[in-house]
């Protein structure tokens, strides 16, 4: 009886370790993705050939408006329709539902494959993010004052 109990405990321990290992690998993947693919919008705008066809992750101001659907360097670029300071993209329906409409008109982290050639229908975009795999809201402003 003791042998059976010990065997059962060993099996549960191995299963638990395997599950923790899978979770650890998922976190490593997220960390590696962030470290290897995050670039500034300024770098992407100024040297698009360097990133053409590659996976990138950027942070910017997003608009899901029909005619101004894009990610911009900042909110003012969206409001003044400065397309050259942004990129068009097509958000997969699944990601849009997952993130909800909470991301519209806010700063987000957006990941996909960069294409420097398509410039969009409305204006001279600096390129397009395709095959979007991740969109994460950056949340609220951070207060950096020392008050």
Coordinates of C-alpha atoms in Angstrom, one line a residue:
X1 CA 0.0 0.0 0.0
X2 CA 2.8 2.4 0.9
X3 CA 4.5 1.7 -2.5
X4 CA 1.3 2.6 -4.3
X5 CA 0.9 5.8 -2.4
X6 CA 4.5 6.8 -3.0
X7 CA 4.1 6.1 -6.8
X8 CA 1.0 8.2 -6.9
X9 CA 2.7 11.1 -5.1
X10 CA 5.7 10.9 -7.5
X11 CA 3.3 11.0 -10.5
X12 CA 1.5 14.1 -9.2
X13 CA 4.8 15.7 -8.5
X14 CA 6.1 15.1 -12.1
X15 CA 2.8 16.4 -13.6
X16 CA 3.0 19.5 -11.4
X17 CA 6.7 20.1 -12.4
X18 CA 5.8 19.7 -16.1
X19 CA 3.0 22.2 -15.9
X20 CA 5.2 24.7 -14.2
X21 CA 7.9 24.2 -16.8
X22 CA 5.3 24.9 -19.6
X23 CA 4.3 28.1 -17.8
X24 CA 7.9 29.1 -17.5
X25 CA 8.5 28.6 -21.2
X26 CA 5.5 30.8 -22.0
X27 CA 6.9 33.6 -19.9
X28 CA 10.3 33.2 -21.5
X29 CA 8.6 33.5 -24.9
X30 CA 6.9 36.7 -23.9
X31 CA 10.1 38.1 -22.5
X32 CA 12.2 37.1 -25.6
X33 CA 9.5 38.5 -27.9
X34 CA 9.5 41.8 -26.1
X35 CA 13.3 42.0 -26.0
X36 CA 13.9 41.0 -29.6
X37 CA 11.1 42.8 -31.5
X38 CA 10.3 46.0 -29.6
X39 CA 11.4 49.1 -31.5
X40 CA 10.5 52.7 -31.4
X41 CA 8.1 54.1 -34.1
X42 CA 10.8 56.7 -34.8
X43 CA 13.3 53.9 -35.8
X44 CA 10.7 52.2 -37.9
X45 CA 9.8 55.5 -39.7
X46 CA 13.4 56.5 -40.3
X47 CA 14.8 53.1 -41.4
X48 CA 11.9 51.1 -42.8
X49 CA 14.2 48.9 -45.0
X50 CA 15.9 47.6 -41.9
X51 CA 12.6 46.1 -40.6
X52 CA 10.8 45.2 -43.9
X53 CA 9.3 41.7 -43.6
X54 CA 10.4 41.3 -40.0
X55 CA 8.4 40.9 -36.8
X56 CA 8.2 44.1 -34.9
X57 CA 6.5 45.3 -31.7
X58 CA 5.8 49.0 -31.3
X59 CA 4.0 51.4 -28.9
X60 CA 1.9 54.2 -30.3
X61 CA -1.5 55.9 -30.3
X62 CA -4.1 53.8 -32.0
X63 CA -7.3 54.7 -33.8
X64 CA -9.9 52.3 -35.0
X65 CA -11.7 54.9 -37.1
X66 CA -12.8 53.6 -40.5
X67 CA -10.8 56.2 -42.5
X68 CA -8.0 56.8 -40.0
X69 CA -7.4 53.2 -38.9
X70 CA -3.7 53.3 -37.8
X71 CA -1.1 53.5 -35.1
X72 CA 0.5 56.9 -34.7
X73 CA 3.6 58.3 -33.0
X74 CA 1.3 60.3 -30.7
X75 CA -2.2 61.6 -30.3
X76 CA -1.6 64.9 -32.1
X77 CA -0.5 63.0 -35.2
X78 CA -3.8 61.3 -35.2
X79 CA -5.8 64.5 -34.6
X80 CA -4.0 66.3 -37.4
X81 CA -4.0 63.3 -39.7
X82 CA -0.2 63.2 -40.1
X83 CA -0.1 59.8 -41.7
X84 CA 3.6 59.8 -42.3
X85 CA 4.0 59.5 -38.6
X86 CA 2.1 56.3 -38.4
X87 CA 1.3 53.0 -39.9
X88 CA -1.8 51.4 -41.2
X89 CA -2.8 47.9 -40.1
X90 CA -5.7 45.4 -40.2
X91 CA -6.6 44.0 -36.9
X92 CA -7.9 40.4 -36.9
X93 CA -11.5 40.1 -35.7
X94 CA -10.4 37.7 -32.9
X95 CA -7.9 40.2 -31.4
X96 CA -10.4 43.0 -31.7
X97 CA -13.0 41.1 -29.8
X98 CA -10.5 40.0 -27.2
X99 CA -9.2 43.5 -26.5
X100 CA -12.7 45.1 -26.8
X101 CA -13.2 48.7 -27.9
X102 CA -11.2 49.9 -24.8
X103 CA -8.1 50.2 -27.0
X104 CA -9.5 52.8 -29.5
X105 CA -8.0 56.2 -29.0
X106 CA -5.4 55.1 -26.5
X107 CA -1.7 54.0 -26.4
X108 CA -1.1 50.4 -27.1
X109 CA 1.6 47.9 -27.8
X110 CA 1.1 46.4 -31.2
X111 CA 3.0 43.4 -32.7
X112 CA 3.0 42.1 -36.3
X113 CA 5.1 41.9 -39.4
X114 CA 6.2 45.1 -41.0
X115 CA 5.7 45.9 -44.7
X116 CA 7.3 49.1 -45.9
X117 CA 5.5 49.1 -49.3
X118 CA 1.7 49.5 -48.8
X119 CA 1.0 53.1 -48.0
X120 CA -2.7 52.9 -47.4
X121 CA -5.7 54.3 -49.2
X122 CA -5.9 57.7 -47.4
X123 CA -2.6 59.3 -47.4
X124 CA 1.1 58.5 -47.3
X125 CA 1.4 56.1 -44.4
X126 CA 5.0 55.1 -43.6
X127 CA 4.1 51.4 -44.1
X128 CA 1.8 48.7 -42.8
X129 CA 1.7 46.2 -39.9
X130 CA 0.4 42.9 -41.1
X131 CA -0.4 39.6 -39.5
X132 CA -1.1 41.3 -36.1
X133 CA -0.4 38.8 -33.3
X134 CA -0.7 41.0 -30.2
X135 CA -2.4 44.2 -29.0
X136 CA -2.1 45.3 -25.4
X137 CA -3.4 48.5 -23.9
X138 CA -0.7 50.6 -22.2
X139 CA -3.2 51.7 -19.5
X140 CA -3.4 55.1 -17.8
X141 CA -0.8 57.8 -17.8
X142 CA 2.0 57.6 -15.3
X143 CA 2.6 60.7 -13.1
X144 CA 6.3 61.3 -13.1
X145 CA 6.2 64.4 -10.8
X146 CA 7.9 64.4 -7.4
X147 CA 4.9 66.0 -5.6

